[in-house]
Coordinates of C-alpha atoms in Angstrom, one line a residue:
V1 CA 2.9 74.0 -35.7
R2 CA 5.8 73.4 -33.6
T3 CA 5.4 71.4 -30.6
D4 CA 8.1 71.0 -28.9
D5 CA 9.9 74.9 -28.6
E6 CA 9.4 78.0 -26.1
V7 CA 7.3 80.4 -27.4
D8 CA 10.0 83.8 -28.2
S9 CA 8.6 86.7 -27.5
R10 CA 10.2 88.7 -30.2
E11 CA 9.9 85.9 -33.2
F12 CA 6.0 85.4 -31.9
R13 CA 5.8 89.4 -31.9
D14 CA 7.3 89.4 -35.6
L15 CA 5.0 86.7 -36.7
A16 CA 1.8 88.5 -35.3
A17 CA 2.8 91.6 -37.3
G18 CA 2.9 89.1 -40.8
K19 CA 6.5 89.8 -40.7
D20 CA 9.4 86.7 -40.7
P21 CA 11.5 86.9 -37.6
I22 CA 14.4 86.1 -39.2
T23 CA 14.9 88.3 -42.4
G24 CA 12.5 91.0 -41.7
D25 CA 10.5 90.4 -45.2
D26 CA 6.5 90.9 -45.2
L27 CA 4.8 87.0 -45.0
V28 CA 1.5 88.6 -46.2
Q29 CA 0.0 91.0 -48.9
R30 CA -1.8 92.9 -47.1
Q31 CA -1.2 94.7 -43.4
D32 CA -3.6 97.4 -42.8
G33 CA -7.1 95.7 -40.8
R34 CA -5.5 92.5 -40.8
R35 CA -6.8 90.0 -38.3
V36 CA -3.1 89.1 -36.0
G37 CA -4.8 85.8 -35.1
Y38 CA -7.3 83.5 -33.8
D39 CA -7.6 82.9 -29.2
L40 CA -8.5 79.1 -29.4
Q41 CA -9.5 78.2 -25.3
F42 CA -8.7 74.4 -24.3
S43 CA -10.1 74.2 -21.2
A44 CA -10.1 71.0 -19.0
E45 CA -13.5 69.4 -17.1
K46 CA -13.4 70.9 -13.6
S47 CA -12.8 67.3 -12.4
V48 CA -9.6 67.5 -14.1
S49 CA -8.8 70.8 -12.5
V50 CA -9.5 69.5 -9.4
L51 CA -7.3 66.4 -9.5
W52 CA -4.4 68.3 -11.3
A53 CA -5.0 70.9 -8.1
F54 CA -4.4 67.8 -5.5
G55 CA -1.5 66.2 -7.3
T56 CA 1.9 65.9 -6.6
A57 CA 4.6 67.8 -7.9
N58 CA 5.3 64.9 -10.3
E59 CA 1.5 64.2 -11.2
K60 CA 0.7 68.3 -11.7
V61 CA 3.4 68.3 -14.0
L62 CA 2.2 65.3 -16.4
I63 CA -1.5 66.5 -16.2
E64 CA -0.1 69.9 -17.5
Q65 CA 2.0 68.0 -20.6
I66 CA -1.4 65.8 -21.1
Q67 CA -3.2 68.8 -21.1
Q68 CA -0.7 70.2 -23.8
K69 CA -0.9 67.1 -26.0
A70 CA -4.2 67.2 -26.3
V71 CA -4.3 70.8 -27.7
F72 CA -2.1 69.8 -30.0
A73 CA -4.0 67.1 -31.0
A74 CA -6.8 69.3 -31.6
I75 CA -4.9 71.9 -33.5
D76 CA -3.8 69.0 -35.9
H77 CA -7.3 67.5 -36.3
A78 CA -8.6 70.8 -37.6
Q79 CA -5.4 71.4 -40.0
K80 CA -5.8 67.4 -41.4
E81 CA -9.5 68.0 -41.7
G82 CA -9.3 70.9 -44.0
M83 CA -11.0 72.9 -40.9
I84 CA -7.9 75.2 -41.6
V85 CA -7.2 76.5 -44.5
T86 CA -5.3 79.3 -47.1
R87 CA -6.4 80.9 -50.2
R88 CA -4.7 82.1 -53.1
G89 CA -5.7 83.2 -56.7
K90 CA -8.8 85.6 -57.9
G91 CA -10.7 86.4 -55.1
G92 CA -8.9 83.7 -53.1
E93 CA -10.9 81.3 -55.1
I94 CA -8.1 78.2 -54.5
R95 CA -8.0 77.1 -51.2
E96 CA -5.3 75.0 -49.7
T97 CA -4.6 72.7 -46.5
P98 CA -1.4 74.7 -45.1
A99 CA 1.8 72.9 -44.7
E100 CA 2.5 74.5 -41.6
L101 CA 0.8 76.5 -38.7
M102 CA 2.2 78.8 -36.1
A103 CA 0.8 78.9 -32.8
G104 CA 1.9 80.0 -29.7
T105 CA 0.1 78.3 -26.3
F106 CA -0.6 79.6 -23.0
L107 CA -1.2 77.3 -20.1
H108 CA -2.7 78.9 -17.1
T109 CA -4.0 76.9 -13.9
T110 CA -7.1 79.1 -11.8
S111 CA -10.2 80.6 -13.2
R112 CA -10.9 84.6 -12.3
S113 CA -12.5 83.5 -9.1
G114 CA -9.1 82.0 -8.3
D115 CA -10.2 78.7 -8.3
P116 CA -8.2 75.7 -9.7
Q117 CA -8.8 75.5 -13.6
L118 CA -6.6 74.4 -16.4
H119 CA -6.5 75.4 -19.6
T120 CA -4.7 76.4 -22.5
H121 CA -4.9 79.5 -24.9
A122 CA -3.7 78.4 -28.3
V123 CA -3.4 81.6 -29.8
L124 CA -3.2 80.4 -33.6
L125 CA -1.3 83.2 -35.6
N126 CA -3.1 84.7 -39.1
V127 CA -0.3 83.1 -41.4
C128 CA 1.1 80.4 -42.5
R129 CA 3.4 78.2 -45.0
R130 CA 1.9 76.6 -48.1
A131 CA 3.7 73.3 -49.3
D132 CA 5.3 75.3 -52.3
G133 CA 7.1 77.0 -49.3
T134 CA 5.0 80.4 -50.0
T135 CA 3.4 82.2 -47.1
G136 CA -0.7 83.2 -46.8
T137 CA -2.9 84.0 -44.3
L138 CA -5.5 81.9 -42.6
D139 CA -9.0 81.4 -43.3
T140 CA -10.8 79.4 -40.1
H141 CA -14.3 79.5 -40.8
E142 CA -14.6 75.6 -40.8
L143 CA -13.2 76.2 -37.9
L144 CA -16.1 78.3 -36.1
V145 CA -18.9 76.0 -37.6
R146 CA -17.0 72.7 -36.7
Q147 CA -16.4 73.4 -33.1
K148 CA -18.2 70.8 -31.2
E149 CA -16.0 68.2 -33.7
M150 CA -12.6 69.9 -32.3
A151 CA -13.9 70.0 -28.7
A152 CA -14.9 67.0 -28.4
V153 CA -11.0 65.8 -30.2
Y154 CA -9.6 68.0 -27.4
R155 CA -11.6 66.1 -24.8
L156 CA -10.9 62.4 -26.5
A157 CA -7.4 62.9 -26.7
L158 CA -6.9 64.5 -23.1
I159 CA -9.0 61.4 -21.5
E160 CA -6.8 58.9 -23.7
G161 CA -3.8 60.7 -21.9
L162 CA -5.3 60.5 -18.2
K163 CA -5.9 56.9 -18.9
R164 CA -2.5 56.1 -20.7
E165 CA -0.4 58.1 -18.0
L166 CA -2.2 57.7 -14.7
G167 CA -4.7 55.0 -15.2
I168 CA -8.0 57.2 -14.9
T169 CA -11.2 56.3 -15.3
V170 CA -13.9 59.2 -16.6
E171 CA -17.6 59.0 -17.3
K172 CA -19.9 60.8 -20.0
D173 CA -21.2 63.9 -18.6
E174 CA -23.7 65.2 -20.7
R175 CA -21.6 66.9 -23.7
N176 CA -18.6 66.5 -21.4
F177 CA -17.0 64.1 -19.3
R178 CA -15.8 64.4 -15.8
V179 CA -13.5 61.8 -14.0
A180 CA -14.8 58.9 -11.9
G181 CA -14.3 59.2 -8.0
I182 CA -14.3 63.4 -8.2
P183 CA -17.5 64.1 -5.7
E184 CA -19.9 66.6 -7.8
S185 CA -20.4 68.2 -4.3
V186 CA -16.2 69.2 -4.6
C187 CA -16.2 70.5 -8.0
E188 CA -19.2 72.3 -7.0
V189 CA -16.9 74.1 -4.2
F190 CA -14.2 75.2 -7.1
S191 CA -16.8 77.0 -9.4
K192 CA -17.3 79.9 -8.3
R193 CA -17.3 81.4 -11.7
R194 CA -19.6 79.1 -13.0
Q195 CA -21.7 80.1 -9.9
D196 CA -21.1 83.4 -10.7
I197 CA -22.5 83.4 -14.3
L198 CA -25.5 81.1 -13.4
A199 CA -27.0 83.6 -10.8
A200 CA -26.1 86.7 -13.0
A201 CA -28.4 84.7 -15.7
E202 CA -31.0 83.5 -13.2
D203 CA -31.1 87.7 -12.0
I204 CA -32.0 88.6 -15.9
G205 CA -34.2 85.4 -16.8
V206 CA -31.3 84.0 -19.3
D207 CA -31.4 80.1 -19.5
T208 CA -27.6 79.8 -20.4
S209 CA -28.1 75.8 -21.5
V210 CA -29.9 77.6 -24.0
D211 CA -28.9 81.0 -24.7
R212 CA -25.0 80.5 -25.8
A213 CA -24.8 84.5 -26.8
S214 CA -26.6 85.9 -23.9
A215 CA -24.1 83.4 -21.6
K216 CA -21.1 85.1 -23.4
I217 CA -22.2 88.1 -22.8
I218 CA -22.7 87.3 -18.9
S219 CA -19.5 85.8 -18.8
M220 CA -17.9 89.3 -20.2
N221 CA -19.8 91.4 -17.7
T222 CA -19.2 89.1 -14.4
R223 CA -15.5 88.7 -15.2
G224 CA -13.4 90.0 -12.5
E225 CA -9.0 91.3 -12.8
K226 CA -6.7 88.5 -12.5
A227 CA -4.7 91.1 -10.4
D228 CA -6.6 90.8 -7.6
L229 CA -5.7 87.0 -6.8
P230 CA -3.3 86.1 -4.4
D231 CA -0.2 84.1 -5.0
K232 CA -0.1 80.2 -6.0
I233 CA 1.1 79.4 -2.7
E234 CA -1.6 81.4 -0.9
L235 CA -3.7 80.0 -3.7
Q236 CA -3.2 76.4 -2.9
K237 CA -3.5 76.9 0.9
R238 CA -7.1 78.1 0.3
W239 CA -7.6 75.2 -1.9
L240 CA -6.4 72.8 0.9
Q241 CA -8.7 74.6 3.5
E242 CA -11.6 74.8 1.1
L243 CA -11.1 70.7 0.5
S244 CA -11.0 69.9 4.1
V245 CA -14.5 71.6 4.3
E246 CA -15.9 69.4 2.3
S247 CA -14.1 66.4 4.7
W248 CA -12.0 65.1 1.9
S249 CA -7.7 65.4 1.9
P250 CA -5.6 65.2 -1.4
E251 CA -4.5 61.6 -0.6
G252 CA -8.1 60.7 0.0
L253 CA -9.4 62.0 -3.4
W254 CA -7.0 60.5 -5.6
Q255 CA -7.3 57.3 -3.8
S256 CA -11.2 57.7 -4.5
V257 CA -10.1 58.0 -8.2
E258 CA -7.9 54.7 -8.5
A259 CA -10.7 53.1 -6.5
A260 CA -13.4 54.3 -9.1
S261 CA -10.8 53.1 -11.9
R262 CA -10.9 49.5 -10.9
M263 CA -14.4 49.7 -10.0
A264 CA -14.9 50.8 -13.7
K265 CA -13.1 47.5 -15.1
A266 CA -15.9 45.2 -13.6
Q267 CA -19.0 47.2 -15.2
E268 CA -20.8 45.9 -17.9
P269 CA -20.2 47.8 -21.4
E270 CA -22.4 50.3 -23.0
T271 CA -25.8 48.9 -24.2
I272 CA -26.1 50.9 -27.0
S273 CA -23.4 52.4 -29.2
A274 CA -22.1 55.6 -29.5
I275 CA -23.7 55.8 -33.4
D276 CA -27.2 55.0 -32.0
A277 CA -26.9 57.4 -28.3
A278 CA -26.0 60.2 -31.0
I279 CA -28.6 59.9 -33.7
K280 CA -30.7 59.6 -31.0
E281 CA -30.1 63.1 -29.3
I282 CA -30.0 64.6 -32.5
T283 CA -33.6 63.7 -33.9
E284 CA -35.2 64.6 -30.5
T285 CA -34.8 67.9 -31.9
A286 CA -33.9 67.9 -35.2
S287 CA -35.3 65.9 -38.8
V288 CA -32.6 67.1 -40.6
I289 CA -28.7 65.8 -39.6
T290 CA -26.2 68.0 -41.0
D291 CA -22.4 66.1 -41.1
R292 CA -20.4 68.5 -38.5
N293 CA -23.4 67.7 -36.2
L294 CA -23.4 64.0 -36.5
I295 CA -19.8 63.5 -36.3
G296 CA -19.5 66.4 -33.3
T297 CA -22.3 64.3 -31.6
V298 CA -20.7 60.9 -32.2
L299 CA -18.0 61.8 -30.9
E300 CA -19.2 63.3 -27.9
H301 CA -21.2 59.3 -27.2
C302 CA -17.5 58.2 -27.5
Q303 CA -16.6 59.5 -24.3
G304 CA -16.2 57.7 -21.0
R305 CA -16.2 54.0 -23.5
H306 CA -12.5 53.3 -23.1
M307 CA -11.9 54.6 -26.7
T308 CA -8.8 55.9 -27.9
L309 CA -8.9 59.0 -30.1
E310 CA -8.3 57.5 -33.2
Q311 CA -11.3 54.2 -32.2
A312 CA -13.3 57.4 -31.6
L313 CA -12.9 59.1 -34.8
T314 CA -13.3 55.9 -37.0
T315 CA -16.6 55.4 -35.5
A316 CA -17.9 58.6 -35.5
H317 CA -17.1 58.4 -39.4
A318 CA -18.4 55.5 -39.7
A319 CA -21.6 56.7 -38.6
R320 CA -22.1 58.6 -42.2
K321 CA -22.5 55.0 -43.1
S322 CA -25.6 54.0 -40.3
R323 CA -28.6 52.2 -41.9
Q324 CA -30.3 54.3 -39.8
L325 CA -29.2 57.3 -42.0
I326 CA -30.4 58.1 -45.7
E327 CA -28.0 60.6 -47.2
L328 CA -30.4 63.2 -48.4
S329 CA -28.5 65.7 -50.6
G330 CA -26.9 63.2 -53.3
H331 CA -23.6 63.4 -52.1
D332 CA -23.4 59.8 -51.8
L333 CA -23.5 59.3 -55.4
D334 CA -20.9 61.7 -56.0
P335 CA -17.4 60.3 -55.4
G336 CA -15.6 63.6 -55.4
R337 CA -17.9 64.8 -53.1
D338 CA -17.0 66.9 -49.4
V339 CA -18.6 64.5 -47.1
N340 CA -18.4 67.5 -44.6
K341 CA -21.5 68.8 -46.5
S342 CA -23.8 66.3 -46.2
V343 CA -26.9 65.9 -44.5
Y344 CA -29.0 63.0 -43.1
A345 CA -32.1 61.8 -42.3
T346 CA -33.6 59.0 -40.8
P347 CA -36.2 56.6 -42.5
A348 CA -39.0 57.5 -39.3
S349 CA -37.8 61.7 -39.6
I350 CA -38.6 61.7 -43.4
Q351 CA -41.7 59.7 -42.7
E352 CA -43.0 62.5 -40.3
E353 CA -42.9 65.1 -43.1
R354 CA -44.5 63.0 -45.5
T355 CA -47.2 63.1 -43.1
I356 CA -46.6 66.3 -42.0
L357 CA -47.2 67.2 -45.6
K358 CA -50.2 65.3 -46.6
S359 CA -52.0 67.0 -43.5
A360 CA -51.3 70.5 -44.5
I361 CA -52.4 69.8 -48.0
D362 CA -55.7 68.2 -46.9
R363 CA -56.3 71.0 -45.1
L364 CA -55.8 73.7 -47.2
N365 CA -58.5 75.7 -47.2
E366 CA -59.5 75.1 -42.9
R367 CA -59.7 78.5 -40.9
E368 CA -60.4 77.2 -37.6
L369 CA -57.8 78.8 -35.5
V370 CA -55.4 77.5 -32.3
P371 CA -56.3 80.0 -29.9
E372 CA -52.8 81.7 -28.8
N373 CA -53.0 81.1 -25.1
F374 CA -53.8 77.6 -26.4
I375 CA -50.2 77.9 -28.5
N376 CA -48.4 79.3 -25.6
D377 CA -49.6 76.8 -23.2
A378 CA -48.2 74.5 -25.4
L379 CA -44.7 75.4 -26.4
K380 CA -43.9 76.0 -22.3
T381 CA -44.1 72.0 -21.8
R382 CA -41.3 72.3 -24.9
P383 CA -38.1 73.4 -23.0
T384 CA -35.6 71.9 -25.8
M385 CA -37.0 73.6 -28.9
S386 CA -34.9 75.8 -30.1
E387 CA -36.1 79.4 -30.5
E388 CA -36.8 79.1 -34.5
Q389 CA -39.0 76.2 -33.6
A390 CA -40.9 78.0 -31.2
A391 CA -41.6 81.0 -33.1
L392 CA -42.1 78.5 -36.3
V393 CA -45.5 77.3 -34.3
P394 CA -47.6 80.1 -34.1
H395 CA -46.3 81.4 -38.0
A396 CA -48.0 78.2 -39.0
L397 CA -51.5 78.3 -37.0
N398 CA -51.9 82.2 -37.2
K399 CA -54.5 83.8 -39.0
D400 CA -53.8 83.1 -43.3
G401 CA -54.0 79.1 -41.3
V402 CA -51.8 77.0 -42.9
S403 CA -50.2 77.4 -46.3
V404 CA -48.1 75.2 -48.5
A405 CA -46.3 76.7 -51.9

């Protein structure tokens, strides 16, 4: 990935076509039906976009640069961690980390509803250069299954840049973060796109926090045309007017952020570590912890703890050795193991499963069935259960009773 050059449209088109922009030679073996590339979107948290919208010209440029560096930090991390590989050999059985990736980044500053929304499209071209100078296509399967980790790395790099360059403090906000000092009511005013999606989801009875697939479809179906938006000058006037309705000025907003940052220095540190908080969160809904879920969740809990990206990654990797976890797959006995394939559980979860198994064996021939309405009522009280978990309950309590294989 080249981080310092402007995207040349002709070179970009040639690379997208799998051709060397200088010689015109093919860089990939197969041209027909091949995927051109992958559009990776990195969207700044709304409070960051609001801060950008009401900053000075210099502050806007600085935030845009911080955004750009955070995007490249995430892509670099994905490359180093083997989330992006190239294959060669019979059936592509040999996997290699590319020596060079080729991507073009395109910064956008508004949402389709015309609100400030800083986001970058990183178009990762489906061609790379290997260490020996040969070229090939990409395999991004690991990137897809480890999106949580990559997104957290991007946000942590963004947080680090905001702290280093502007002295801004952030607070953890569920899986994301928010800039301390930016009122939630102001962010809501500039979140019309999200409000459109939530309203459409409510109309058809979809909970977007649980049903991500439906949320994505709703997002696509409610998108407006970018061409319908006014120019930047008119948008800025609109934003200023909407901000004033909330009794805020750009200067007051930045002063609030600065005050919140000063106050944060005097606050007591978190009483629970990022690792402990992550394990607690995961085990509320799962008994087995995959490595990618562990790393991604720990990184999310590093947000708002005044950590650099490097410190957060060190913390996340240390979680694999936590005394709270037992490695289940036997990879801990193999020095050449792929730690990304490891799975873990807490001693308490293992004991609970042993208790459930013993109970199931003891009740093997039981035929006292739980009424269906009792099951449905019980499920309604557990909204955090996944669809898979909810489907398992009536299956386990069906007319065949409990069976153990």
